[in-house]
XYZ file of C-alpha atoms in Angstrom:
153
model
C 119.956 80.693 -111.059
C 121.164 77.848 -109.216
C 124.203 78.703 -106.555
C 127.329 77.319 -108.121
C 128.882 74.368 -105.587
C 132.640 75.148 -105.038
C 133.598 71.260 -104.389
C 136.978 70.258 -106.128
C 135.390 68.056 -108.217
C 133.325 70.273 -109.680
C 136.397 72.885 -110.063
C 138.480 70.429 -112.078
C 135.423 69.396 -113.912
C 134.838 73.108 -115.278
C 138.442 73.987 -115.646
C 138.627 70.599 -118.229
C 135.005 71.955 -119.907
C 136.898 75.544 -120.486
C 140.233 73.818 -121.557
C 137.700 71.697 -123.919
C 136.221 74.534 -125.671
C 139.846 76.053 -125.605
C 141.339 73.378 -127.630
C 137.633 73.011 -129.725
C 137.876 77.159 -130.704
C 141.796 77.125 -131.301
C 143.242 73.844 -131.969
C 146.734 74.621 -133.906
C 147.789 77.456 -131.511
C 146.564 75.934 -128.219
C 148.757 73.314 -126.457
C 147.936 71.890 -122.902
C 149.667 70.072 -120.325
C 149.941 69.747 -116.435
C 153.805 70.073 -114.506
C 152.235 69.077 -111.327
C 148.907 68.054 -109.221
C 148.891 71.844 -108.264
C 149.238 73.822 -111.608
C 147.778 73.134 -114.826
C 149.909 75.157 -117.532
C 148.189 76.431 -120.422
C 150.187 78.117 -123.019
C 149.410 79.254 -126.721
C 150.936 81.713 -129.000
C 149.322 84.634 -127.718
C 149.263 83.535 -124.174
C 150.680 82.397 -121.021
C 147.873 80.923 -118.463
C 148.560 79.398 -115.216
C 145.328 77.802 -113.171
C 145.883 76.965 -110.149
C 144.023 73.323 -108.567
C 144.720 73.619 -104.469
C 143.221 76.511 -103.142
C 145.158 79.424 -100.643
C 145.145 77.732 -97.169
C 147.304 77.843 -94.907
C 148.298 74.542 -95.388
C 149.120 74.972 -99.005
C 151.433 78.625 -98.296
C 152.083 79.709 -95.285
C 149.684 82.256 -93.190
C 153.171 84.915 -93.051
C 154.362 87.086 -95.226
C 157.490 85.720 -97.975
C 160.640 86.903 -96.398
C 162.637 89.068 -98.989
C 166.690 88.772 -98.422
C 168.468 91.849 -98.378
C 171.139 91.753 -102.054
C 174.414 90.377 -100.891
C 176.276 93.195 -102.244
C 174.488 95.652 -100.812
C 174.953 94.023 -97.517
C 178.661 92.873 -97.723
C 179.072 96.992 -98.347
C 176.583 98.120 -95.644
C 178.543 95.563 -93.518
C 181.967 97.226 -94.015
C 180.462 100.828 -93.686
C 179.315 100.014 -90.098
C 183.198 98.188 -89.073
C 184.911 100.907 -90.371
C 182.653 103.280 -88.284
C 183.345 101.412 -85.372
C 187.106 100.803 -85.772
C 187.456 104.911 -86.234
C 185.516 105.328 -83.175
C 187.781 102.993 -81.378
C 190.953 104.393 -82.774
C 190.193 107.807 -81.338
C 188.831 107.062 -78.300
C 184.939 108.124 -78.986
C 183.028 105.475 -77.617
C 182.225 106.532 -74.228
C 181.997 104.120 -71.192
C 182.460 100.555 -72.124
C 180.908 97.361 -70.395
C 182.132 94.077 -70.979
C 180.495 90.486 -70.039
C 182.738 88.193 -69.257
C 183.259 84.434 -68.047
C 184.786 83.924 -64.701
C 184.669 81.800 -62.162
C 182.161 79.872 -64.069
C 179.569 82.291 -64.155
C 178.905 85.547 -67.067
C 179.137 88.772 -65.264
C 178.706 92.188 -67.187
C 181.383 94.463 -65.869
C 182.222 97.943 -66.928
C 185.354 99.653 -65.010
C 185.990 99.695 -61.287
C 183.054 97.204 -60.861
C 183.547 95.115 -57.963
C 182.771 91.457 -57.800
C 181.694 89.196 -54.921
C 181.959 85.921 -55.415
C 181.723 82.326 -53.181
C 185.402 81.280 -54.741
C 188.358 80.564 -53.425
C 190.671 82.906 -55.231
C 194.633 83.373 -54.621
C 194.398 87.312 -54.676
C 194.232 89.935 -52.080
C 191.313 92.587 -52.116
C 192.833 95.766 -54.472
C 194.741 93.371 -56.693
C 194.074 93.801 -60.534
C 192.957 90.269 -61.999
C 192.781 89.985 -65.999
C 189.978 88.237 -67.311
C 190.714 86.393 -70.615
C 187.583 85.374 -71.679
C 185.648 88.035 -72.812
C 182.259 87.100 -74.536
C 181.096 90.781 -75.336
C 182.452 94.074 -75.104
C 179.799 97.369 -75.874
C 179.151 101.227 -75.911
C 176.633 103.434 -76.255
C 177.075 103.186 -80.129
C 178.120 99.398 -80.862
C 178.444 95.902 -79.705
C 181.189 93.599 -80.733
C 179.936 90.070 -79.888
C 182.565 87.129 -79.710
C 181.403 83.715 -81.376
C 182.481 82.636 -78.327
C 185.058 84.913 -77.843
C 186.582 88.288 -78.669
C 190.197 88.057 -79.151
């Protein structure tokens, strides 16, 4: 036998020989038509057939995997588990040693408590004094991270 030449001419020409002899062997329950250049929908009362004309490349799909999205209600409820985990860990004081990054004197520092800071600014405070730093960006634990878009309040 001769090897059979995969060209895409030669692909569309047998896919219209086999919809030929289709439409010859069952004319009343055989109806064709294309939706698009890629897919050529064949239906008939028995069946459903879908041929595809552009090969798998990666131009035509992309070489990854489909991304599946986690259900929306699952995650609105998986998402209120976790914040009412952290809020009872917060409310009773279970978290552990906390560390903070925070903006000041235009630069992000991650601080936990009784850090000290050296810096090249002038600042109107004495060494020992307690400063409060307003802007905090992101405060953690061991067991969560509350992130501030851009700050927590």
């Amino acid at each position: 036998p001769l090897p059979m030449r995969r060209s895409p001419q030669h692909r569309r020409l047998a896919q219209q020989c086999f919809l030929l002899c289709l439409q010859l062997l069952l004319p009343s329950l055989l109806s064709v038509f294309c939706i698009s250049s890629r897919y050529l929908f064949v239906t008939s009362a028995f069946y459903f057939i879908i041929y595809r004309l552009v090969a798998k490349t990666s131009l035509s799909s992309p070489p990854w995997p489909e991304v599946k999205l986690p259900d929306p209600v699952e995650e609105a409820k998986y998402h209120a588990e976790v914040v009412q985990k952290v809020n009872e860990m917060i409310a009773t004081g279970q978290y552990g040693r906390l560390f903070a990054v925070v903006h000041f004197a235009s630069k992000q520092w991650k601080v936990t408590s009784e850090d000290l800071i050296m810096m090249d600014n002038v600042l109107e405070a004495e060494c020992g004094d307690r400063i409060r730093m307003e802007k905090v960006l992101l405060v953690g634990a061991d067991d969560f991270t509350l992130i501030g878009r851009p700050l927590l309040g």
